[in-house]
Coordinates of C-alpha atoms and ligand atoms in Angstrom, one line a residue:
X1 CA -46.1 -18.8 -61.2
X2 CA -43.0 -20.8 -60.2
X3 CA -39.9 -18.8 -59.4
X4 CA -36.5 -20.2 -60.2
X5 CA -34.0 -19.4 -57.4
X6 CA -30.5 -18.5 -58.5
X7 CA -27.2 -18.9 -56.8
X8 CA -24.9 -16.0 -56.5
X9 CA -21.3 -17.1 -57.0
X10 CA -18.1 -15.6 -58.5
X11 CA -19.8 -12.3 -58.5
X12 CA -22.6 -13.3 -60.8
X13 CA -26.1 -14.9 -60.7
X14 CA -26.2 -18.5 -61.8
X15 CA -29.3 -20.6 -62.8
X16 CA -28.8 -24.3 -62.4
X17 CA -29.7 -26.8 -65.1
X18 CA -32.7 -29.2 -64.9
X19 CA -33.8 -31.2 -63.1
X20 CA -34.6 -28.7 -60.4
X21 CA -36.0 -29.4 -56.9
X22 CA -39.4 -28.1 -56.2
X23 CA -40.1 -25.8 -53.2
X24 CA -43.7 -25.9 -51.8
X25 CA -46.2 -23.8 -49.9
X26 CA -46.7 -25.9 -46.8
X27 CA -50.2 -24.6 -46.3
X28 CA -51.4 -26.0 -49.6
X29 CA -48.7 -28.2 -50.9
X30 CA -48.5 -26.0 -54.1
X31 CA -45.1 -25.6 -55.8
X32 CA -43.9 -22.0 -55.3
X33 CA -40.3 -22.2 -56.6
X34 CA -37.6 -24.5 -57.9
X35 CA -33.8 -24.5 -57.3
X36 CA -30.9 -26.4 -58.8
X37 CA -27.1 -26.3 -58.6
X38 CA -26.6 -28.6 -61.5
X39 CA -23.7 -27.3 -63.6
X40 CA -22.5 -24.9 -60.9
X41 CA -18.7 -25.0 -60.6
X42 CA -18.3 -25.3 -56.8
X43 CA -14.5 -25.2 -56.9
X44 CA -14.6 -21.9 -58.8
X45 CA -17.2 -20.5 -56.3
X46 CA -14.9 -21.3 -53.4
X47 CA -11.8 -20.0 -55.2
X48 CA -13.4 -16.7 -56.0
X49 CA -14.5 -16.2 -52.4
X50 CA -10.9 -16.9 -51.2
X51 CA -9.1 -14.8 -53.7
X52 CA -11.5 -11.8 -53.9
X53 CA -13.7 -11.7 -50.7
X54 CA -11.0 -12.7 -48.2
X55 CA -8.3 -10.2 -49.1
X56 CA -11.0 -7.4 -49.3
X57 CA -12.4 -8.2 -45.8
X58 CA -9.0 -8.6 -44.3
X59 CA -8.0 -5.1 -45.5
X60 CA -10.9 -3.6 -43.7
X61 CA -11.0 -2.5 -40.1
X62 CA -13.5 -4.1 -37.7
X63 CA -15.5 -0.9 -37.8
X64 CA -15.7 -1.1 -41.6
X65 CA -16.7 -4.7 -41.5
X66 CA -19.3 -3.7 -38.8
X67 CA -20.6 -1.1 -41.3
X68 CA -21.3 -3.8 -43.8
X69 CA -23.3 -5.7 -41.3
X70 CA -25.3 -2.6 -40.3
X71 CA -26.1 -2.1 -44.0
X72 CA -27.2 -5.7 -44.3
X73 CA -29.4 -5.4 -41.2
X74 CA -30.9 -2.3 -42.8
X75 CA -31.6 -3.9 -46.1
X76 CA -33.5 -6.7 -44.4
X77 CA -35.4 -4.4 -42.1
X78 CA -36.5 -2.2 -45.0
X79 CA -37.9 -5.3 -46.8
X80 CA -39.4 -6.8 -43.6
X81 CA -43.1 -6.9 -44.7
X82 CA -42.3 -8.5 -48.1
X83 CA -40.0 -11.1 -46.3
X84 CA -42.7 -11.9 -43.9
X85 CA -45.1 -12.7 -46.8
X86 CA -42.5 -15.0 -48.4
X87 CA -42.0 -16.8 -45.1
X88 CA -45.7 -17.5 -45.0
X89 CA -45.7 -18.7 -48.6
X90 CA -42.6 -21.0 -48.5
X91 CA -42.2 -21.6 -44.7
X92 CA -45.8 -21.8 -43.5
X93 CA -44.9 -19.1 -40.9
X94 CA -47.5 -17.2 -39.1
X95 CA -46.7 -13.5 -39.1
X96 CA -45.3 -13.7 -35.6
X97 CA -43.2 -16.7 -36.5
X98 CA -41.8 -14.9 -39.6
X99 CA -41.0 -11.8 -37.5
X100 CA -39.0 -14.0 -35.1
X101 CA -36.9 -15.3 -38.0
X102 CA -36.6 -12.0 -39.9
X103 CA -36.1 -9.7 -36.9
X104 CA -33.7 -12.2 -35.4
X105 CA -31.6 -12.0 -38.6
X106 CA -31.5 -8.2 -38.7
X107 CA -31.0 -7.9 -35.0
X108 CA -28.0 -10.2 -35.0
X109 CA -26.4 -8.4 -37.9
X110 CA -27.0 -5.1 -36.2
X111 CA -25.5 -6.5 -32.9
X112 CA -22.3 -7.7 -34.6
X113 CA -22.2 -4.4 -36.6
X114 CA -22.2 -2.5 -33.3
X115 CA -19.5 -4.9 -32.0
X116 CA -17.4 -4.0 -35.1
X117 CA -17.7 -0.2 -34.3
X118 CA -16.6 -0.9 -30.7
X119 CA -13.5 -2.7 -31.9
X120 CA -12.8 0.3 -34.1
X121 CA -9.8 0.5 -36.3
X122 CA -8.2 -2.8 -35.4
X123 CA -8.0 -5.6 -38.1
X124 CA -7.2 -8.6 -35.8
X125 CA -7.6 -9.6 -32.2
X126 CA -5.0 -9.6 -29.4
X127 CA -5.6 -12.5 -27.1
X128 CA -4.3 -11.5 -23.8
X129 CA -1.3 -9.5 -22.9
X130 CA 2.5 -10.0 -23.0
X131 CA 4.1 -12.9 -21.1
X132 CA 7.8 -12.6 -20.2
X133 CA 9.6 -15.7 -21.6
X134 CA 13.3 -15.3 -20.4
X135 CA 15.6 -13.5 -18.1
X136 CA 15.6 -10.7 -20.7
X137 CA 12.4 -8.8 -19.7
X138 CA 12.1 -7.6 -23.4
X139 CA 11.8 -11.2 -24.8
X140 CA 8.1 -11.8 -24.5
X141 CA 5.3 -13.9 -26.0
X142 CA 1.8 -12.8 -27.1
X143 CA -1.2 -14.5 -28.7
X144 CA -3.0 -13.0 -31.7
X145 CA -6.1 -14.1 -33.4
X146 CA -6.0 -13.6 -37.2
X147 CA -8.7 -14.4 -39.9
X148 CA -8.3 -17.6 -41.7
X149 CA -7.5 -17.1 -45.5
X150 CA -10.0 -19.5 -46.8
X151 CA -13.7 -19.2 -46.9
X152 CA -16.5 -20.1 -44.6
X153 CA -19.1 -22.6 -45.9
X154 CA -22.4 -22.1 -44.1
X155 CA -24.9 -24.9 -44.4
X156 CA -28.3 -24.2 -42.7
X157 CA -31.4 -26.0 -41.7
X158 CA -34.9 -25.3 -43.1
X159 CA -36.5 -23.7 -40.0
X160 CA -34.7 -20.3 -39.9
X161 CA -33.9 -19.3 -43.5
X162 CA -33.3 -15.6 -42.5
X163 CA -31.8 -15.9 -39.0
X164 CA -29.7 -19.0 -39.7
X165 CA -28.1 -17.3 -42.8
X166 CA -27.5 -14.0 -41.0
X167 CA -26.2 -15.2 -37.6
X168 CA -23.5 -17.2 -39.3
X169 CA -22.8 -14.4 -41.8
X170 CA -22.5 -11.7 -39.1
X171 CA -19.7 -13.5 -37.2
X172 CA -17.8 -14.6 -40.2
X173 CA -17.8 -11.2 -41.9
X174 CA -16.8 -9.4 -38.6
X175 CA -13.9 -12.0 -38.3
X176 CA -12.8 -11.1 -41.9
X177 CA -13.7 -14.4 -43.6
X178 CA -15.8 -14.5 -46.8
X179 CA -18.9 -16.6 -46.8
X180 CA -20.5 -19.2 -49.1
X181 CA -23.9 -19.6 -47.7
X182 CA -26.2 -22.6 -48.4
X183 CA -29.8 -22.4 -47.0
X184 CA -31.8 -25.6 -46.8
X185 CA -33.4 -25.9 -50.2
X186 CA -37.0 -26.6 -49.1
X187 CA -37.5 -23.1 -47.5
X188 CA -34.9 -21.2 -49.4
X189 CA -37.2 -18.5 -50.9
X190 CA -36.6 -16.1 -48.0
X191 CA -32.8 -16.6 -48.0
X192 CA -32.8 -16.1 -51.8
X193 CA -34.6 -12.8 -51.4
X194 CA -32.2 -11.6 -48.7
X195 CA -29.3 -12.5 -51.1
X196 CA -30.9 -10.4 -53.8
X197 CA -31.2 -7.5 -51.3
X198 CA -27.5 -7.7 -50.4
X199 CA -26.4 -7.9 -54.0
X200 CA -28.7 -5.1 -55.2
X201 CA -27.5 -2.8 -52.5
X202 CA -23.8 -3.8 -53.3
X203 CA -23.2 -4.2 -49.5
X204 CA -20.3 -6.7 -49.6
X205 CA -17.1 -6.4 -51.5
X206 CA -16.9 -8.9 -54.4
X207 CA -16.5 -12.5 -53.3
X208 CA -17.3 -11.7 -49.6
X209 CA -20.8 -13.1 -49.9
X210 CA -21.9 -16.0 -52.1
X211 CA -24.9 -18.1 -51.9
X212 CA -25.9 -21.6 -53.3
X213 CA -29.6 -22.3 -53.9
X214 CA -30.0 -26.0 -54.1
X215 CA -28.0 -29.1 -53.4
X216 CA -24.5 -28.8 -51.9
X217 CA -23.2 -31.0 -54.8
X218 CA -19.5 -31.6 -54.7
X219 CA -18.8 -28.4 -52.7
X220 CA -17.1 -30.3 -49.8
X221 CA -14.7 -32.1 -52.1
X222 CA -12.9 -28.7 -52.7
X223 CA -12.3 -27.6 -49.2
X224 CA -8.9 -26.8 -47.9
X225 CA -7.4 -26.5 -44.4
X226 CA -8.0 -22.7 -44.4
X227 CA -11.7 -23.1 -45.0
X228 CA -14.4 -23.8 -42.4
X229 CA -17.8 -25.4 -42.4
X230 CA -20.5 -24.2 -40.0
X231 CA -23.4 -26.5 -40.2
X232 CA -26.9 -26.6 -38.7
X233 CA -29.3 -29.4 -39.4
X234 CA -29.8 -33.1 -38.5
X235 CA -27.3 -35.3 -36.8
X236 CA -27.2 -37.7 -39.8
X237 CA -26.0 -34.9 -42.1
X238 CA -23.7 -33.6 -39.3
X239 CA -22.0 -37.0 -39.3
X240 CA -21.7 -37.1 -43.1
X241 CA -20.0 -33.7 -43.1
X242 CA -17.7 -34.4 -40.1
X243 CA -16.7 -37.7 -41.8
X244 CA -16.3 -36.4 -45.3
X245 CA -13.0 -37.5 -46.8
X246 CA -11.8 -34.1 -47.7
X247 CA -12.8 -32.7 -44.3
X248 CA -10.8 -35.5 -42.6
X249 CA -7.9 -35.3 -45.0
X250 CA -7.3 -31.6 -44.5
X251 CA -8.6 -31.3 -40.9
X252 CA -11.1 -28.8 -42.0
X253 CA -12.6 -27.0 -39.1
X254 CA -16.2 -27.9 -38.6
X255 CA -18.8 -26.5 -36.3
X256 CA -21.9 -28.6 -35.9
X257 CA -25.3 -27.6 -34.5
X258 CA -27.6 -30.7 -34.5
X259 CA -30.5 -32.3 -32.7
X260 CA -31.3 -31.6 -29.1
X261 CA -33.9 -32.9 -26.7
X262 CA -34.1 -29.7 -24.6
X263 CA -35.3 -29.9 -21.0
X264 CA -37.4 -27.7 -18.8
X265 CA -37.4 -28.5 -15.1
X266 CA -40.0 -27.2 -12.6
X267 CA -38.8 -26.9 -9.0
X268 CA -41.0 -28.5 -6.3
X269 CA -41.1 -25.1 -4.6
X270 CA -43.2 -23.7 -7.5
X271 CA -46.9 -23.3 -6.5
X272 CA -49.7 -23.5 -9.0
X273 CA -50.6 -20.0 -10.0
X274 CA -47.4 -18.4 -8.7
X275 CA -45.5 -16.1 -11.1
X276 CA -42.7 -18.8 -11.5
X277 CA -45.3 -21.5 -12.3
X278 CA -47.2 -19.3 -14.7
X279 CA -43.9 -18.5 -16.5
X280 CA -43.1 -22.2 -16.8
X281 CA -46.5 -23.0 -18.2
X282 CA -46.3 -20.1 -20.7
X283 CA -42.8 -20.9 -21.9
X284 CA -43.5 -24.5 -22.4
X285 CA -46.6 -23.7 -24.4
X286 CA -44.7 -21.1 -26.5
X287 CA -42.0 -23.5 -27.3
X288 CA -44.5 -26.2 -28.3
X289 CA -46.5 -23.8 -30.6
X290 CA -44.0 -21.1 -31.9
X291 CA -42.8 -22.0 -35.5
X292 CA -45.0 -25.1 -35.0
X293 CA -42.3 -26.4 -32.7
X294 CA -39.7 -26.3 -35.4
X295 CA -37.0 -24.6 -33.2
X296 CA -33.8 -26.4 -32.3
X297 CA -34.0 -24.8 -28.9
X298 CA -37.6 -25.8 -28.2
X299 CA -38.4 -27.5 -24.9
X300 CA -39.0 -31.2 -25.7
X301 CA -38.8 -32.9 -22.3
X302 CA -40.8 -31.2 -19.4
X303 CA -39.7 -32.5 -16.0
X304 CA -42.3 -32.1 -13.2
X305 CA -42.2 -33.1 -9.5
X306 CA -44.6 -36.1 -9.4
X307 CA -47.0 -34.5 -7.0
X308 CA -47.4 -31.5 -9.3
X309 CA -48.0 -33.5 -12.4
X310 CA -51.8 -33.3 -12.4
X311 CA -51.8 -29.5 -12.0
X312 CA -49.2 -29.0 -14.7
X313 CA -51.1 -31.2 -17.1
X314 CA -54.3 -29.3 -16.5
X315 CA -52.8 -25.8 -16.7
X316 CA -50.6 -26.7 -19.7
X317 CA -53.6 -28.1 -21.5
X318 CA -55.6 -24.9 -20.8
X319 CA -52.8 -22.9 -22.2
X320 CA -52.6 -25.1 -25.3
X321 CA -56.3 -24.7 -25.8
X322 CA -55.6 -21.1 -26.6
X323 CA -53.6 -22.1 -29.7
X324 CA -55.2 -22.5 -33.1
X325 CA -53.7 -24.6 -35.8
X326 CA -54.4 -23.6 -39.4
X327 CA -53.6 -21.4 -42.3
X328 CA -50.8 -19.0 -41.2
X329 CA -52.4 -16.3 -43.3
X330 CA -55.5 -16.2 -40.9
X331 CA -55.0 -13.7 -38.1
X332 CA -56.4 -16.2 -35.5
X333 CA -53.9 -18.9 -36.4
X334 CA -51.1 -19.4 -33.9
X335 CA -49.7 -22.7 -35.1
X336 CA -48.9 -23.0 -38.9
X337 CA -48.0 -26.1 -40.9
X338 CA -44.7 -28.0 -40.7
X339 CA -42.3 -26.9 -43.4
X340 CA -42.4 -29.9 -45.7
X341 CA -44.3 -33.1 -46.5
X342 CA -41.2 -35.2 -45.2
X343 CA -41.2 -33.3 -42.0
X344 CA -44.9 -34.1 -41.5
X345 CA -44.1 -37.8 -42.1
X346 CA -41.1 -37.7 -39.7
X347 CA -43.1 -35.9 -37.0
X348 CA -46.0 -38.4 -37.1
X349 CA -43.5 -41.3 -37.1
X350 CA -41.7 -39.6 -34.2
X351 CA -44.8 -39.3 -32.2
X352 CA -45.6 -43.0 -32.8
X353 CA -42.1 -43.8 -31.6
X354 CA -42.6 -41.8 -28.4
X355 CA -46.0 -43.4 -27.9
X356 CA -44.2 -46.8 -27.5
X357 CA -43.1 -45.4 -24.1
X358 CA -45.7 -42.6 -23.5
X359 CA -49.4 -41.9 -23.5
X360 CA -51.0 -38.9 -25.1
X361 CA -52.0 -36.2 -22.5
X362 CA -53.2 -33.5 -25.0
X363 CA -54.0 -33.6 -28.7
X364 CA -53.9 -36.6 -30.8
X365 CA -50.5 -36.6 -32.6
X366 CA -52.0 -37.1 -36.0
X367 CA -51.8 -35.2 -39.2
X368 CA -54.8 -33.0 -39.7
X369 CA -57.1 -34.1 -42.5
X370 CA -56.7 -31.2 -44.8
X371 CA -54.3 -29.9 -47.5
X372 CA -50.8 -29.0 -46.4
X373 CA -48.6 -30.4 -43.6
X374 CA -50.3 -29.9 -40.4
X375 CA -50.1 -31.4 -36.9
X376 CA -51.8 -29.7 -33.9
X377 CA -49.8 -29.5 -30.6
X378 CA -49.4 -32.8 -28.9
X379 CA -48.4 -33.3 -25.3
X380 CA -47.2 -36.8 -24.2
X381 CA -46.6 -38.2 -20.8
X382 CA -44.5 -41.0 -19.4
X383 CA -45.0 -42.8 -16.1
X384 CA -41.3 -43.5 -15.4
X385 CA -38.7 -41.2 -17.1
X386 CA -35.9 -43.5 -16.2
X387 CA -37.4 -46.4 -18.2
X388 CA -38.5 -44.2 -21.3
X389 CA -35.3 -44.3 -23.4
X390 CA -37.0 -43.0 -26.6
X391 CA -38.0 -39.7 -24.9
X392 CA -34.4 -38.9 -24.1
X393 CA -33.0 -40.0 -27.4
X394 CA -35.4 -38.9 -30.1
X395 CA -36.2 -35.3 -31.0
X396 CA -39.6 -34.9 -32.6
X397 CA -39.1 -31.6 -34.5
X398 CA -42.7 -30.3 -34.3
X399 CA -45.3 -29.0 -31.8
X400 CA -44.6 -31.9 -29.4
X401 CA -43.3 -32.3 -25.9
X402 CA -43.4 -34.9 -23.2
X403 CA -44.2 -34.6 -19.5
X404 CA -41.8 -36.6 -17.3
X405 CA -42.3 -36.9 -13.6
X406 CA -39.4 -36.9 -11.1
X407 CA -39.2 -37.4 -7.4
X408 CA -38.9 -33.7 -6.6
X409 CA -35.2 -33.8 -5.8
X410 CA -32.5 -32.0 -7.8
X411 CA -30.5 -35.2 -7.9
X412 CA -33.3 -37.1 -9.6
X413 CA -34.0 -34.3 -12.1
X414 CA -30.2 -33.9 -12.9
X415 CA -30.0 -37.7 -13.6
X416 CA -33.0 -37.5 -16.0
X417 CA -31.9 -34.4 -17.7
X418 CA -28.4 -35.8 -18.4
X419 CA -30.1 -38.7 -20.3
X420 CA -30.5 -36.2 -23.2
X421 CA -26.8 -36.8 -23.8
X422 CA -26.0 -33.1 -24.5
X423 CA -28.4 -30.2 -25.3
X424 CA -28.5 -26.7 -26.6
X425 CA -30.5 -25.3 -23.7
X426 CA -32.1 -26.4 -20.5
X427 CA -34.4 -24.3 -18.4
X428 CA -34.9 -24.4 -14.6
X429 CA -38.0 -22.8 -13.0
X430 CA -37.6 -22.3 -9.3
X431 CA -37.1 -19.7 -6.6
X432 CA -35.2 -22.1 -4.4
X433 CA -31.5 -21.2 -4.5
X434 CA -30.2 -24.6 -3.2
X435 CA -32.3 -26.4 -5.9
X436 CA -31.1 -24.0 -8.6
X437 CA -27.4 -24.5 -7.6
X438 CA -27.6 -28.2 -7.6
X439 CA -29.4 -28.2 -11.0
X440 CA -27.2 -25.7 -12.7
X441 CA -23.9 -27.4 -11.7
X442 CA -25.4 -30.9 -12.4
X443 CA -26.5 -30.1 -15.9
X444 CA -24.0 -27.4 -17.0
X445 CA -21.5 -29.9 -18.4
X446 CA -24.3 -31.3 -20.6
X447 CA -25.5 -28.0 -22.1
X448 CA -24.4 -25.0 -24.0
X449 CA -26.8 -22.6 -22.3
X450 CA -29.0 -22.7 -19.1
X451 CA -32.1 -20.5 -18.7
X452 CA -32.8 -19.8 -15.1
X453 CA -36.4 -18.5 -14.7
X454 CA -38.2 -17.4 -11.6
X455 CA -40.7 -14.8 -10.4
X456 CA -38.1 -12.0 -10.5
X457 CA -37.5 -12.3 -14.2
X458 CA -41.0 -13.4 -15.2
X459 CA -41.7 -10.1 -17.1
X460 CA -38.3 -9.9 -18.8
X461 CA -37.7 -13.5 -19.9
X462 CA -37.3 -14.0 -23.6
X463 CA -37.8 -17.7 -23.0
X464 CA -35.2 -20.4 -23.6
X465 CA -36.1 -20.7 -27.3
X466 CA -34.7 -17.2 -28.2
X467 CA -31.1 -17.3 -29.2
X468 CA -29.5 -14.0 -28.2
X469 CA -26.3 -13.0 -30.1
X470 CA -24.6 -12.1 -26.8
X471 CA -24.9 -15.7 -25.6
X472 CA -23.3 -18.8 -26.9
X473 CA -25.5 -21.1 -29.1
X474 CA -24.6 -24.7 -29.4
X475 CA -24.1 -27.6 -27.1
X476 CA -22.1 -30.8 -26.4
X477 CA -22.9 -34.4 -27.4
X478 CA -26.2 -34.9 -29.3
X479 CA -26.4 -31.1 -29.9
X480 CA -23.3 -31.5 -32.2
X481 CA -20.5 -30.2 -29.9
X482 CA -20.6 -26.8 -31.6
X483 CA -20.6 -23.2 -30.4
X484 CA -21.7 -20.1 -32.3
X485 CA -22.4 -16.5 -31.4
X486 CA -21.6 -15.5 -27.8
X487 CA -20.5 -12.0 -28.8
X488 CA -16.8 -12.0 -29.7
X489 CA -16.4 -15.7 -28.7
X490 CA -18.1 -16.5 -32.0
X491 CA -15.1 -15.2 -33.9
X492 CA -12.8 -17.9 -32.5
X493 CA -14.1 -20.4 -35.0
X494 CA -13.1 -18.1 -38.0
X495 CA -9.7 -17.1 -36.7
X496 CA -6.4 -18.8 -35.9
X497 CA -4.9 -18.2 -32.5
X498 CA -1.1 -17.9 -33.0
X499 CA 1.5 -17.5 -30.4
X500 CA 4.2 -15.0 -31.4
X501 CA 7.5 -14.7 -29.5
X502 CA 9.9 -11.9 -29.9
X503 CA 11.2 -8.6 -28.7
X504 CA 8.6 -6.6 -26.9
X505 CA 9.0 -3.2 -28.6
X506 CA 9.0 -5.0 -32.0
X507 CA 5.9 -6.9 -31.3
X508 CA 4.2 -3.7 -30.1
X509 CA 5.0 -2.1 -33.5
X510 CA 3.9 -5.1 -35.5
X511 CA 0.6 -5.4 -33.7
X512 CA -0.4 -1.9 -34.0
X513 CA -3.6 -3.0 -35.9
X514 CA -4.5 -5.5 -33.1
X515 CA -7.3 -4.9 -30.7
X516 CA -7.9 -6.5 -27.3
X517 CA -10.7 -9.1 -27.5
Ligands
NAP601 P1 -30.8 -31.6 -42.8 O1 -31.6 -32.5 -43.6 O2 -29.6 -32.3 -42.1 O3 -30.4 -30.5 -43.7 C1 -29.6 -29.4 -43.2 C2 -28.7 -28.8 -44.4 O4 -27.8 -29.7 -44.8 C3 -29.5 -28.4 -45.6 O5 -29.0 -27.2 -46.1 C4 -29.3 -29.5 -46.5 O6 -29.4 -29.3 -47.9 C5 -27.8 -29.8 -46.2 N1 -27.4 -31.2 -46.6 C6 -28.1 -32.3 -46.8 N2 -27.2 -33.3 -47.1 C7 -26.0 -32.9 -47.1 C8 -24.7 -33.4 -47.3 N3 -24.6 -34.7 -47.6 N4 -23.7 -32.6 -47.2 C9 -23.8 -31.4 -46.9 N5 -24.9 -30.7 -46.7 C10 -26.1 -31.5 -46.7 O7 -31.6 -30.9 -41.6 P2 -33.0 -30.2 -41.8 O8 -34.1 -31.2 -42.0 O9 -32.9 -29.0 -42.6 O10 -33.1 -29.6 -40.2 C11 -33.7 -30.2 -39.2 C12 -32.8 -30.6 -38.1 O11 -31.9 -29.5 -37.8 C13 -33.5 -30.9 -36.8 O12 -33.1 -32.1 -36.4 C14 -33.0 -29.9 -35.8 O13 -32.7 -30.4 -34.6 C15 -31.8 -29.4 -36.4 N6 -31.5 -28.0 -36.1 C16 -30.5 -27.7 -35.3 C17 -30.3 -26.4 -34.9 C18 -29.2 -26.0 -34.0 O14 -28.8 -24.8 -33.9 N7 -28.6 -26.9 -33.3 C19 -31.0 -25.4 -35.5 C20 -32.1 -25.8 -36.4 C21 -32.3 -27.1 -36.7 P3 -30.7 -29.5 -48.8 O15 -31.9 -28.8 -48.0 O16 -30.4 -28.9 -50.1 O17 -30.9 -31.0 -48.7

């Protein structure tokens, strides 16, 4: 039976008019749901969020907003098993992949819930202390961060329907800004169920949480200067949003999380079989196979000292041999299908594009001959990374990575990694402090996050692909130039920093509801 997903706007459920878009089970291709926003009044949806949700959230303390997030985390956790089943049906997730998404969602909500409790009774943030501004010591200046009075439009990618929805929601609600959340339509079933849970449990005040199931329609036409757009998805869509006439006309604040050809670099000090080496092999293989490689943070470019290339190819191939591509409902399966038929087409075309500069070192890079949207892990290899433009410029969003040799020096690795033109995360595997230092400071300007991995953290490493709420997520250049999460840093996007000058005792009184960030 096909489910019709409903939007939740203006405090009520809304079913769009025909024609609807079909959502599929990627394992079989069967239609499992449909969604449409035809007939939905986007202007009214935004207005309701601004006039109802915003004032209600701004009247709450950080601790009270934190409680909303804790309740949201609980609602998801209690429905975990059912959500995992839905992620298998509409996302092609293995059980492990689904847990990564769903536990990531509840974990991030809970993290920001706790942050809210720590901030306590404050309602806005104080940004630094007093600065004396004149000869009169009582004439001072302070900076405050107050929530914007518009609403936050969250547009998400298909790969993390639960986590993507909730990581943005958590930060926005804690900041005091209502949310209109739009999951990618193709895998929206999980996000739709999460919305039902939130509404059924009456967690958020009216207008604080709305969600749109289906196309974005003319939503962006109705944005104002007090609204924000947080987007995750492809760089083509990112460009369309950043260049939207209304966004430009009102200088609407936009945060973009887009493509990234993330790098992993093995230091020449790493010896085959050492803990650092094994960690490197394991983490590259995990990133190629987890969620069938459909992670924005997944390692795509694997930089290896030329004299270690044969050993890495052998060990990585052995590790990939342990993976099994197939029906995510089978316990033995470790790599499920790609999320959609168009992703399958894109990935096969992307592998062909990389093959113009690379050879296949593992796998065959072809769609499996069966129902559904399957590609088995594929490892490519280039002879000269400096001459292989496509590898640095093209993200293949599937179980695919490319081995790239370098001459063993940090200088050569830095030059090659920088060719990615801005990334979400890069990893460096080495126990050589001098190599690590040169790498980190050489690539830090090009990345939002660096994962330093060696024998001392081998047992604790979550891998570069795991986005932790404490740490910033986002990156410059190709990665979109955005920044999300990072604890309280994430709230900056949803708040206005305002400098206030005046008499010190008066400001103290006025800012009694402020709390130090
Ligand atoms: P996409 O096609 O760009 O879609 C992303 C979202 O944008 C979807 O919700 C989509 O809605 C919506 N959208 C499409 N056209 C739009 C428009 N003109 N205006 C406003 N919204 C629009 O990307 P995707 O295929 O879902 O995601 C894959 C890409 O996302 C990959 O390239 C990956 O690198 C990137 N990604 C980045 C991150 C990160 O954190 N940096 C995380 C995950 C994925 P519909 O689904 O309704 O079309």
